[in-house]
mmCIF file of C-alpha atoms and ligand atoms in Angstrom:
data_model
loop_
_atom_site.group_PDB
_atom_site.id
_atom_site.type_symbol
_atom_site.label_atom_id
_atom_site.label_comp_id
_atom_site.label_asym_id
_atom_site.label_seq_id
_atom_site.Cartn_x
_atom_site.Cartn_y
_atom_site.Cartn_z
ATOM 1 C CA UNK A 1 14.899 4.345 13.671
ATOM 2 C CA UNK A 2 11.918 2.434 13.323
ATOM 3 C CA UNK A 3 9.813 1.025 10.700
ATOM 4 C CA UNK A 4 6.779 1.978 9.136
ATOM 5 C CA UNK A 5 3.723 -0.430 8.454
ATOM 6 C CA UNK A 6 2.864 0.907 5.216
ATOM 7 C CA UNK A 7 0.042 -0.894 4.304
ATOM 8 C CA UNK A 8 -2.755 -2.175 6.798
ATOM 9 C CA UNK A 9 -6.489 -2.082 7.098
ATOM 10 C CA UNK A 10 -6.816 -1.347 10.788
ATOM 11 C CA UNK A 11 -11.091 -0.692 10.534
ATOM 12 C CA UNK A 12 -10.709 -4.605 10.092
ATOM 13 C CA UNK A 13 -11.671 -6.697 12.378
ATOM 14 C CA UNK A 14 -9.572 -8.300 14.750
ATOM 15 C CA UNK A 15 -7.688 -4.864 14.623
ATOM 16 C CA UNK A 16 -10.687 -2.748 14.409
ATOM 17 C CA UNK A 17 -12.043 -3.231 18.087
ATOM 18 C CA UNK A 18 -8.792 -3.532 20.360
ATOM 19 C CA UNK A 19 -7.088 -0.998 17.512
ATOM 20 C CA UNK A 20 -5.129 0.438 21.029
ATOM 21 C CA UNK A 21 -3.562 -3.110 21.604
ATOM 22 C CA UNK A 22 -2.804 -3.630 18.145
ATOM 23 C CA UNK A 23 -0.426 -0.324 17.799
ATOM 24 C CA UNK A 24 1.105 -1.397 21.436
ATOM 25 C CA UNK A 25 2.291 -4.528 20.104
ATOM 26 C CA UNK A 26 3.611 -3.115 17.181
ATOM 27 C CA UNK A 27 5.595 -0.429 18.776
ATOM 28 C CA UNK A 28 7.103 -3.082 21.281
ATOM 29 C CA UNK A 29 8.484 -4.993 18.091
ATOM 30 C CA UNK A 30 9.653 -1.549 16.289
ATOM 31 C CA UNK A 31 7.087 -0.572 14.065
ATOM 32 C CA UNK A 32 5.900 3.195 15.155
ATOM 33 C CA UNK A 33 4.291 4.304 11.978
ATOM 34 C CA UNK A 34 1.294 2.950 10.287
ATOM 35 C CA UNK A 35 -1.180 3.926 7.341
ATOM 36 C CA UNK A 36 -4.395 2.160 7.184
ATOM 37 C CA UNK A 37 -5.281 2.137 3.366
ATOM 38 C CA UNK A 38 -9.267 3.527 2.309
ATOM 39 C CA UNK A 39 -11.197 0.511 0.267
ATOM 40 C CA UNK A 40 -14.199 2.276 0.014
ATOM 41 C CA UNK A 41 -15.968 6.180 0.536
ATOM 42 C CA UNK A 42 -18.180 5.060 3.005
ATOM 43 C CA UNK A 43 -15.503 4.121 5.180
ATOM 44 C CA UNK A 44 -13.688 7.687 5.256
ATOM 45 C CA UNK A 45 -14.933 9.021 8.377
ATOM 46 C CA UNK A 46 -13.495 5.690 10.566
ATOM 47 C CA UNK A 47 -10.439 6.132 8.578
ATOM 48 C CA UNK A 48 -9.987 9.712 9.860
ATOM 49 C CA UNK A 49 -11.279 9.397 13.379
ATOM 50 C CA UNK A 50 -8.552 6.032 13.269
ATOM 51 C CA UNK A 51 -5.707 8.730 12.059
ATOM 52 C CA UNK A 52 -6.934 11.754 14.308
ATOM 53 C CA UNK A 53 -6.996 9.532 17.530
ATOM 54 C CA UNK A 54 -4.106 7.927 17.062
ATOM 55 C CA UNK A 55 -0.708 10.246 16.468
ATOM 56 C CA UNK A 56 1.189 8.608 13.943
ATOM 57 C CA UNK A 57 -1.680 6.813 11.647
ATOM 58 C CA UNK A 58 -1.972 8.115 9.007
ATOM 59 C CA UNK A 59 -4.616 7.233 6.347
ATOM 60 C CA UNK A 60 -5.336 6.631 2.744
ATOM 61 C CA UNK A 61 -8.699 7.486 0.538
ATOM 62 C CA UNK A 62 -9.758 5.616 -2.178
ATOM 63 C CA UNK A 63 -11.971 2.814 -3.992
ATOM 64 C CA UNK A 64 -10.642 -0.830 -3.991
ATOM 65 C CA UNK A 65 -11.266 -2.205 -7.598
ATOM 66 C CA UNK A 66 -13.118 -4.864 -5.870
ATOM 67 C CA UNK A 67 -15.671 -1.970 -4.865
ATOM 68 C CA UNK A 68 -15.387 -0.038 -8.148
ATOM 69 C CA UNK A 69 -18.962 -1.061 -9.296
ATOM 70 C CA UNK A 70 -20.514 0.537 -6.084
ATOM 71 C CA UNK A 71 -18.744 3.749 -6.763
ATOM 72 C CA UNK A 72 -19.690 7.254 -7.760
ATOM 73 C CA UNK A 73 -19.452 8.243 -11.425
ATOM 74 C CA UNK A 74 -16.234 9.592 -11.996
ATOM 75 C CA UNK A 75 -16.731 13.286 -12.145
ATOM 76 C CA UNK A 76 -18.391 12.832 -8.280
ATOM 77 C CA UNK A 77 -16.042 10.283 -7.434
ATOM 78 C CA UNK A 78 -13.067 12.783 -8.563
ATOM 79 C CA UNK A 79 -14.663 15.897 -6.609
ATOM 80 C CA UNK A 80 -14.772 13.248 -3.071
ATOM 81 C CA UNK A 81 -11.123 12.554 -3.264
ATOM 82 C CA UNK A 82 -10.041 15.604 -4.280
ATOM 83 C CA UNK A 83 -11.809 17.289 -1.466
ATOM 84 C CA UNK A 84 -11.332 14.697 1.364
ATOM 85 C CA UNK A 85 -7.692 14.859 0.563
ATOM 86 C CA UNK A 86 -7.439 18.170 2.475
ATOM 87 C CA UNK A 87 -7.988 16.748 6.174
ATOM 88 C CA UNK A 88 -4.396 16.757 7.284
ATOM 89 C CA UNK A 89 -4.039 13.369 7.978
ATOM 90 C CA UNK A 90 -4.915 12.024 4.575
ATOM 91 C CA UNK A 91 -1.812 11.301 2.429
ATOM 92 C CA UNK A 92 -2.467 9.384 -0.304
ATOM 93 C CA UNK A 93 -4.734 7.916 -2.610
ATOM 94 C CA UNK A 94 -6.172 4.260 -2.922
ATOM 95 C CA UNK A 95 -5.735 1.575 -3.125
ATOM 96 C CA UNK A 96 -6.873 1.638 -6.553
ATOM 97 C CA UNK A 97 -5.548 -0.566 -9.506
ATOM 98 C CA UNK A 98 -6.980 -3.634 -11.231
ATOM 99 C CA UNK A 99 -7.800 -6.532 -10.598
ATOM 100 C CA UNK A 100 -8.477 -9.248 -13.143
ATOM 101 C CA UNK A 101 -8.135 -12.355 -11.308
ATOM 102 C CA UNK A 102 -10.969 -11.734 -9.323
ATOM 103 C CA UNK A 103 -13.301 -9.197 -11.435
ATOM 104 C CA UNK A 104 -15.520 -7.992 -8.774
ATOM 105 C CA UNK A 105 -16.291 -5.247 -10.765
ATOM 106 C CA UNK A 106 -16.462 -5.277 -14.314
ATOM 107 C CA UNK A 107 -13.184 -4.408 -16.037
ATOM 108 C CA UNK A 108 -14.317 -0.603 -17.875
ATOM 109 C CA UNK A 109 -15.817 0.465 -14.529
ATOM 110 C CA UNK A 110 -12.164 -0.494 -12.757
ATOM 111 C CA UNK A 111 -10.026 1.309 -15.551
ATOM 112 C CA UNK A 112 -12.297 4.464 -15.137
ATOM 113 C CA UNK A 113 -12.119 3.880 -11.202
ATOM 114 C CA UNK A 114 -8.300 3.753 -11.300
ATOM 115 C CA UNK A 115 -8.063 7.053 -13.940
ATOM 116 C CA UNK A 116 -9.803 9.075 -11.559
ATOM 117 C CA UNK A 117 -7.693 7.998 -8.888
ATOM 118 C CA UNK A 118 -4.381 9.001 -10.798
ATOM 119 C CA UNK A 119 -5.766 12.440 -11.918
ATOM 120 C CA UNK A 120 -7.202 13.087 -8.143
ATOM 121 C CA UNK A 121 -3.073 12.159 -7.238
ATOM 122 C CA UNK A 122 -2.013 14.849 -10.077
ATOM 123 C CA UNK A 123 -4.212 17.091 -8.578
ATOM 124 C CA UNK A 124 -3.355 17.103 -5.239
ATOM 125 C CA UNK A 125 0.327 15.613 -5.806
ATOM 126 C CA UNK A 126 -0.366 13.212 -3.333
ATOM 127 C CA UNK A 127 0.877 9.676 -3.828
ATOM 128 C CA UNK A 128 -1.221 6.377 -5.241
ATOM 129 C CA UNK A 129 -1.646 2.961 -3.560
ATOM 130 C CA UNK A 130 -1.719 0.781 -6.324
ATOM 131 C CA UNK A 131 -3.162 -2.711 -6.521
ATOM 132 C CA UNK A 132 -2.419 -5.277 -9.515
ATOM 133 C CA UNK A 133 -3.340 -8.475 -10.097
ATOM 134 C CA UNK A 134 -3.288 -10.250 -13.184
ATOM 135 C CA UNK A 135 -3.486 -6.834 -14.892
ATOM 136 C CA UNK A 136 0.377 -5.780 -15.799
ATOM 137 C CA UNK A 137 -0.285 -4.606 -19.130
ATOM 138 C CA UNK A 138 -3.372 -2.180 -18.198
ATOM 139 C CA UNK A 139 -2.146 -0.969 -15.161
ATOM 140 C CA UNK A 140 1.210 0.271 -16.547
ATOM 141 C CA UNK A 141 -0.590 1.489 -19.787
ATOM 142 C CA UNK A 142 -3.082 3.797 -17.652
ATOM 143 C CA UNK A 143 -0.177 4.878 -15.202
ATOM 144 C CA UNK A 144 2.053 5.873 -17.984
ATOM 145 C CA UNK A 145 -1.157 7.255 -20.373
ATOM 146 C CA UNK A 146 -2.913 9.276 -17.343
ATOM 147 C CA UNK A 147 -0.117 10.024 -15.299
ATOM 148 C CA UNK A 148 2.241 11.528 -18.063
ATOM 149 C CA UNK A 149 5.295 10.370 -15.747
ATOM 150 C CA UNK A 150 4.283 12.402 -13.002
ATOM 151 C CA UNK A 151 2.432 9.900 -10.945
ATOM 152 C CA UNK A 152 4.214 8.527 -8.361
ATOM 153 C CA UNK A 153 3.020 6.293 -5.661
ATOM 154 C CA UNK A 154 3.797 2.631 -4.279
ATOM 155 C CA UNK A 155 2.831 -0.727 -6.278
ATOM 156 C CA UNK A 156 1.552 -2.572 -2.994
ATOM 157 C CA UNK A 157 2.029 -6.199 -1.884
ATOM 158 C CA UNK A 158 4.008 -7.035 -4.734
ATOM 159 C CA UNK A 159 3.953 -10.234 -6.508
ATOM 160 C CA UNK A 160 4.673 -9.529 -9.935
ATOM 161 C CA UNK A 161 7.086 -10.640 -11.997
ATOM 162 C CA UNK A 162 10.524 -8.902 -13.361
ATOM 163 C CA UNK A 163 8.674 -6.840 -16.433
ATOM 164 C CA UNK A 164 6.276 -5.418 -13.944
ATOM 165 C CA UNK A 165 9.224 -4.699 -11.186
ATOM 166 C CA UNK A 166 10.756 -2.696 -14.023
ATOM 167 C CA UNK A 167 8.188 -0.514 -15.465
ATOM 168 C CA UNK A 168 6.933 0.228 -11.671
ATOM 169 C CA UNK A 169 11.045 1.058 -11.171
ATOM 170 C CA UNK A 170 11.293 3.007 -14.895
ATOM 171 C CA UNK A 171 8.008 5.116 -13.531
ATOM 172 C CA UNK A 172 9.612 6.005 -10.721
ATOM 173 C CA UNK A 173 7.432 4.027 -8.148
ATOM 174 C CA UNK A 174 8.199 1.973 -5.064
ATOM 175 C CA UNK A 175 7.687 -1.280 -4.686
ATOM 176 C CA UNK A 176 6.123 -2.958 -1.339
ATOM 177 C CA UNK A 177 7.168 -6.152 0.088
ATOM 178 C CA UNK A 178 4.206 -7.870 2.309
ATOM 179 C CA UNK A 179 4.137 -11.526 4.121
ATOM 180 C CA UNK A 180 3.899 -13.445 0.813
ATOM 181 C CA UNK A 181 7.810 -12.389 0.750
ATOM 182 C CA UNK A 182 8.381 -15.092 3.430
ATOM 183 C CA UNK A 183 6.387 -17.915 2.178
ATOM 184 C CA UNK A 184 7.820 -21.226 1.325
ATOM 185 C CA UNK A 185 6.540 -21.383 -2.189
ATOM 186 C CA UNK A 186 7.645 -17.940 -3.095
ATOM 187 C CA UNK A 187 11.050 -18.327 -4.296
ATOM 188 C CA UNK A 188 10.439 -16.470 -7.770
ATOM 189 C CA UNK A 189 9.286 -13.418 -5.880
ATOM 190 C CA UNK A 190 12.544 -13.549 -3.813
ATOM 191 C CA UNK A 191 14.232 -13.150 -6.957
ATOM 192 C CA UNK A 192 12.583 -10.570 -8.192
ATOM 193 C CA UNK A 193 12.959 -8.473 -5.163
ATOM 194 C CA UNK A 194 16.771 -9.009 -5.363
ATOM 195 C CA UNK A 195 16.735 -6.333 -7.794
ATOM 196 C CA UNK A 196 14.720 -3.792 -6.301
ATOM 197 C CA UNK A 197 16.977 -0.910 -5.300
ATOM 198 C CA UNK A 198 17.124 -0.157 -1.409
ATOM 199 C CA UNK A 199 15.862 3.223 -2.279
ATOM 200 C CA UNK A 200 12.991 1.993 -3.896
ATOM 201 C CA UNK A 201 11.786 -0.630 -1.283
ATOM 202 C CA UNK A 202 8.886 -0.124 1.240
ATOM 203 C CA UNK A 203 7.268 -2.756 3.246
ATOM 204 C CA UNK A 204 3.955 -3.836 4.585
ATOM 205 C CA UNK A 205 1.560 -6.431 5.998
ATOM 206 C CA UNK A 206 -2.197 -5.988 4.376
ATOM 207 C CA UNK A 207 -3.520 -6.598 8.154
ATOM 208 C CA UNK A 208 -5.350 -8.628 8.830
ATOM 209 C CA UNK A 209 -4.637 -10.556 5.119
ATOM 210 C CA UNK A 210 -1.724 -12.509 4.302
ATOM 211 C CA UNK A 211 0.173 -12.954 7.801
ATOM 212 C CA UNK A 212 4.163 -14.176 7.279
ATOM 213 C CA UNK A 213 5.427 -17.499 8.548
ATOM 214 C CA UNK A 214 5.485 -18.065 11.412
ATOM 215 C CA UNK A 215 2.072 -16.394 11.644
ATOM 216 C CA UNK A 216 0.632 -17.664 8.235
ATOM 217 C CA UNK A 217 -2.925 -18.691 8.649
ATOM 218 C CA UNK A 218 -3.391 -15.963 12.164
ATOM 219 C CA UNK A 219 -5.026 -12.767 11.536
ATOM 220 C CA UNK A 220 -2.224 -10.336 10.414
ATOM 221 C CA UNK A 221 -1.306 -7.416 12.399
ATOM 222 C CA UNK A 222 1.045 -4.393 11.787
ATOM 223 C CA UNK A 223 3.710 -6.017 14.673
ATOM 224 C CA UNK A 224 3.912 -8.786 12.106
ATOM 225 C CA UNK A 225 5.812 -6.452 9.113
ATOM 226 C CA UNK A 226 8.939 -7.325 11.335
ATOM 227 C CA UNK A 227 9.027 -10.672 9.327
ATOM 228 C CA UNK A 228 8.525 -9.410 5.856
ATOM 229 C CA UNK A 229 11.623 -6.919 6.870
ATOM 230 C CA UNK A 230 13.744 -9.725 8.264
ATOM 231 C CA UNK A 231 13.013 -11.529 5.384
ATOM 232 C CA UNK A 232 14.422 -8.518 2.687
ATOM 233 C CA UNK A 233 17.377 -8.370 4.900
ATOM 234 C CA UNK A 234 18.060 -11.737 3.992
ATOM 235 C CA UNK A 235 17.488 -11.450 0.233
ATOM 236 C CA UNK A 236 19.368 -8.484 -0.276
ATOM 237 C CA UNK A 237 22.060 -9.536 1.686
ATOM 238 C CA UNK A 238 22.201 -6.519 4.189
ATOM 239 C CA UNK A 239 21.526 -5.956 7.891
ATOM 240 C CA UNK A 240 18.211 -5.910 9.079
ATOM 241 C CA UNK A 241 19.007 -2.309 10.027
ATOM 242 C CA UNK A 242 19.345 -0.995 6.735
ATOM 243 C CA UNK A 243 16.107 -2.676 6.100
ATOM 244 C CA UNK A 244 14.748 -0.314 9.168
ATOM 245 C CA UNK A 245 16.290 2.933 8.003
ATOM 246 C CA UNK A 246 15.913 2.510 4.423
ATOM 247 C CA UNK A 247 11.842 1.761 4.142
ATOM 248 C CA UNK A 248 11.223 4.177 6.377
ATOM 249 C CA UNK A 249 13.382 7.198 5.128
ATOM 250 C CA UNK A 250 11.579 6.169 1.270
ATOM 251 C CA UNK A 251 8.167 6.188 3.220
ATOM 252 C CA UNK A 252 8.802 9.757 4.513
ATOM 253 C CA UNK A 253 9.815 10.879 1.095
ATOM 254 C CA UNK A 254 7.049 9.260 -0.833
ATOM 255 C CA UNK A 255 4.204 10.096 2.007
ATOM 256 C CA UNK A 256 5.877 13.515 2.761
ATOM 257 C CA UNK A 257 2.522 14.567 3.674
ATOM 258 C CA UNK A 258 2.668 12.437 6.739
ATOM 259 C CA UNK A 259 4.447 13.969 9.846
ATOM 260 C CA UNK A 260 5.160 11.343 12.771
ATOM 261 C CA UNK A 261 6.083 12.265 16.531
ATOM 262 C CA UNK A 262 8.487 9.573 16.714
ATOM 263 C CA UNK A 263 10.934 10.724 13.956
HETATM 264 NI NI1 NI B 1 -4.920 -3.781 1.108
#
């Protein structure tokens, strides 16, 4: 087995220019799958020449709240996902969400952003990448509201709290661990992945954001997910393994769109 990266901006820079180095050094350390996540339209043809040249990325389409603003108006925005979706190597949608901590983009304009997203997912029953921050209430409200319980889709680099563990749970999504698992100050989030079913766990690094310790404060990269999975070992008291088999076999079910060589 091996584990999947399932969350990483590789048109980033560092990763972006040695993007052939980055994968090798992941696959020495275990990690043979990756999905780089879409922030923006503009970038969807370097996402898809990223997936096509590279057999198991896999890639994501969608409008980062932060980038809502700068957007097409819904009915145009809903016709480019929908459509774009169809290239065989895109296999979700996002990330999309909210984001009130930060506000970028004013917060109608991110709601409307984040509907389309869910009824582009409906459409195409394709999974969302969803973002939160300082937005619990909202972002449950619209998921439950929009996607009538049939949205699924992945609540990535979690750091909520309990309530929003178990309304992404009762809605059937996944919930992503990334680096901020292993930092010192995180204890509360420790806690609140102890309850996170195996089956519902995936795991991730944000490349380049948010490296674990012992890389905190590097450039991330997908090689560094290995801590964040080490880490989830530890807090759910299992083998690091089980970590390994589990993420990936809920990866593959959730992105069932996505077909790897290595599997
Ligand atoms: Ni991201």
């Amino acid at each position: 087995m091996f584990l999947i990266d399932s969350h990483c901006h590789l048109d980033h820079e560092p990763m972006a220019s040695d993007i052939n180095a980055t994968l090798m050094r992941a696959k020495e350390k275990g990690v043979k799958g990756f999905l780089t996540i879409g922030t923006d339209l503009s970038k969807i043809p370097l996402l898809a020449s990223i997936a096509e040249n590279n057999d198991d990325v896999f890639a994501t389409l969608g409008v980062h709240p932060h980038e809502a603003e700068k957007t097409l108006p819904e009915k145009e925005l809903y016709k480019v996902l929908t459509q774009e979706s169809q290239h065989p190597k895109m296999v979700g949608f996002g990330e999309t969400g909210l984001d009130y901590y930060y506000t970028h983009s004013p917060v109608e304009i991110q709601k409307a952003s984040f509907k389309t997203h869910i009824e582009a997912s409906l459409e195409c029953d394709l999974p969302l990448i969803v973002h939160t921050r300082n937005a619990d209430e909202d972002t449950i409200a619209l998921l439950k509201e929009v996607g009538q319980g049939k949205a699924k889709g992945v609540m990535h680099c979690f750091s909520g709290n309990a309530w929003l563990r178990d309304q992404a749970l009762e809605l059937g999504f996944y919930i992503s661990a990334s680096g901020i698992l292993t930092f010192n100050k995180a204890e509360e989030l420790r806690e609140v992945f102890k309850h996170v079913p195996l089956e519902r766990l995936l795991v991730e690094t944000d490349a380049p954001f948010l490296a674990p310790i012992p890389y905190r404060g590097k450039p991330n990269e997908p090689a560094f997910v290995v801590e964040t999975a080490k880490k989830l070992a530890e807090i759910k008291g299992v083998e690091y393994d089980v970590i390994i088999t589990q993420t990936t076999q809920n990866f593959l079910k959730l992105f069932s769109k996505a077909r790897f060589s290595c599997v």
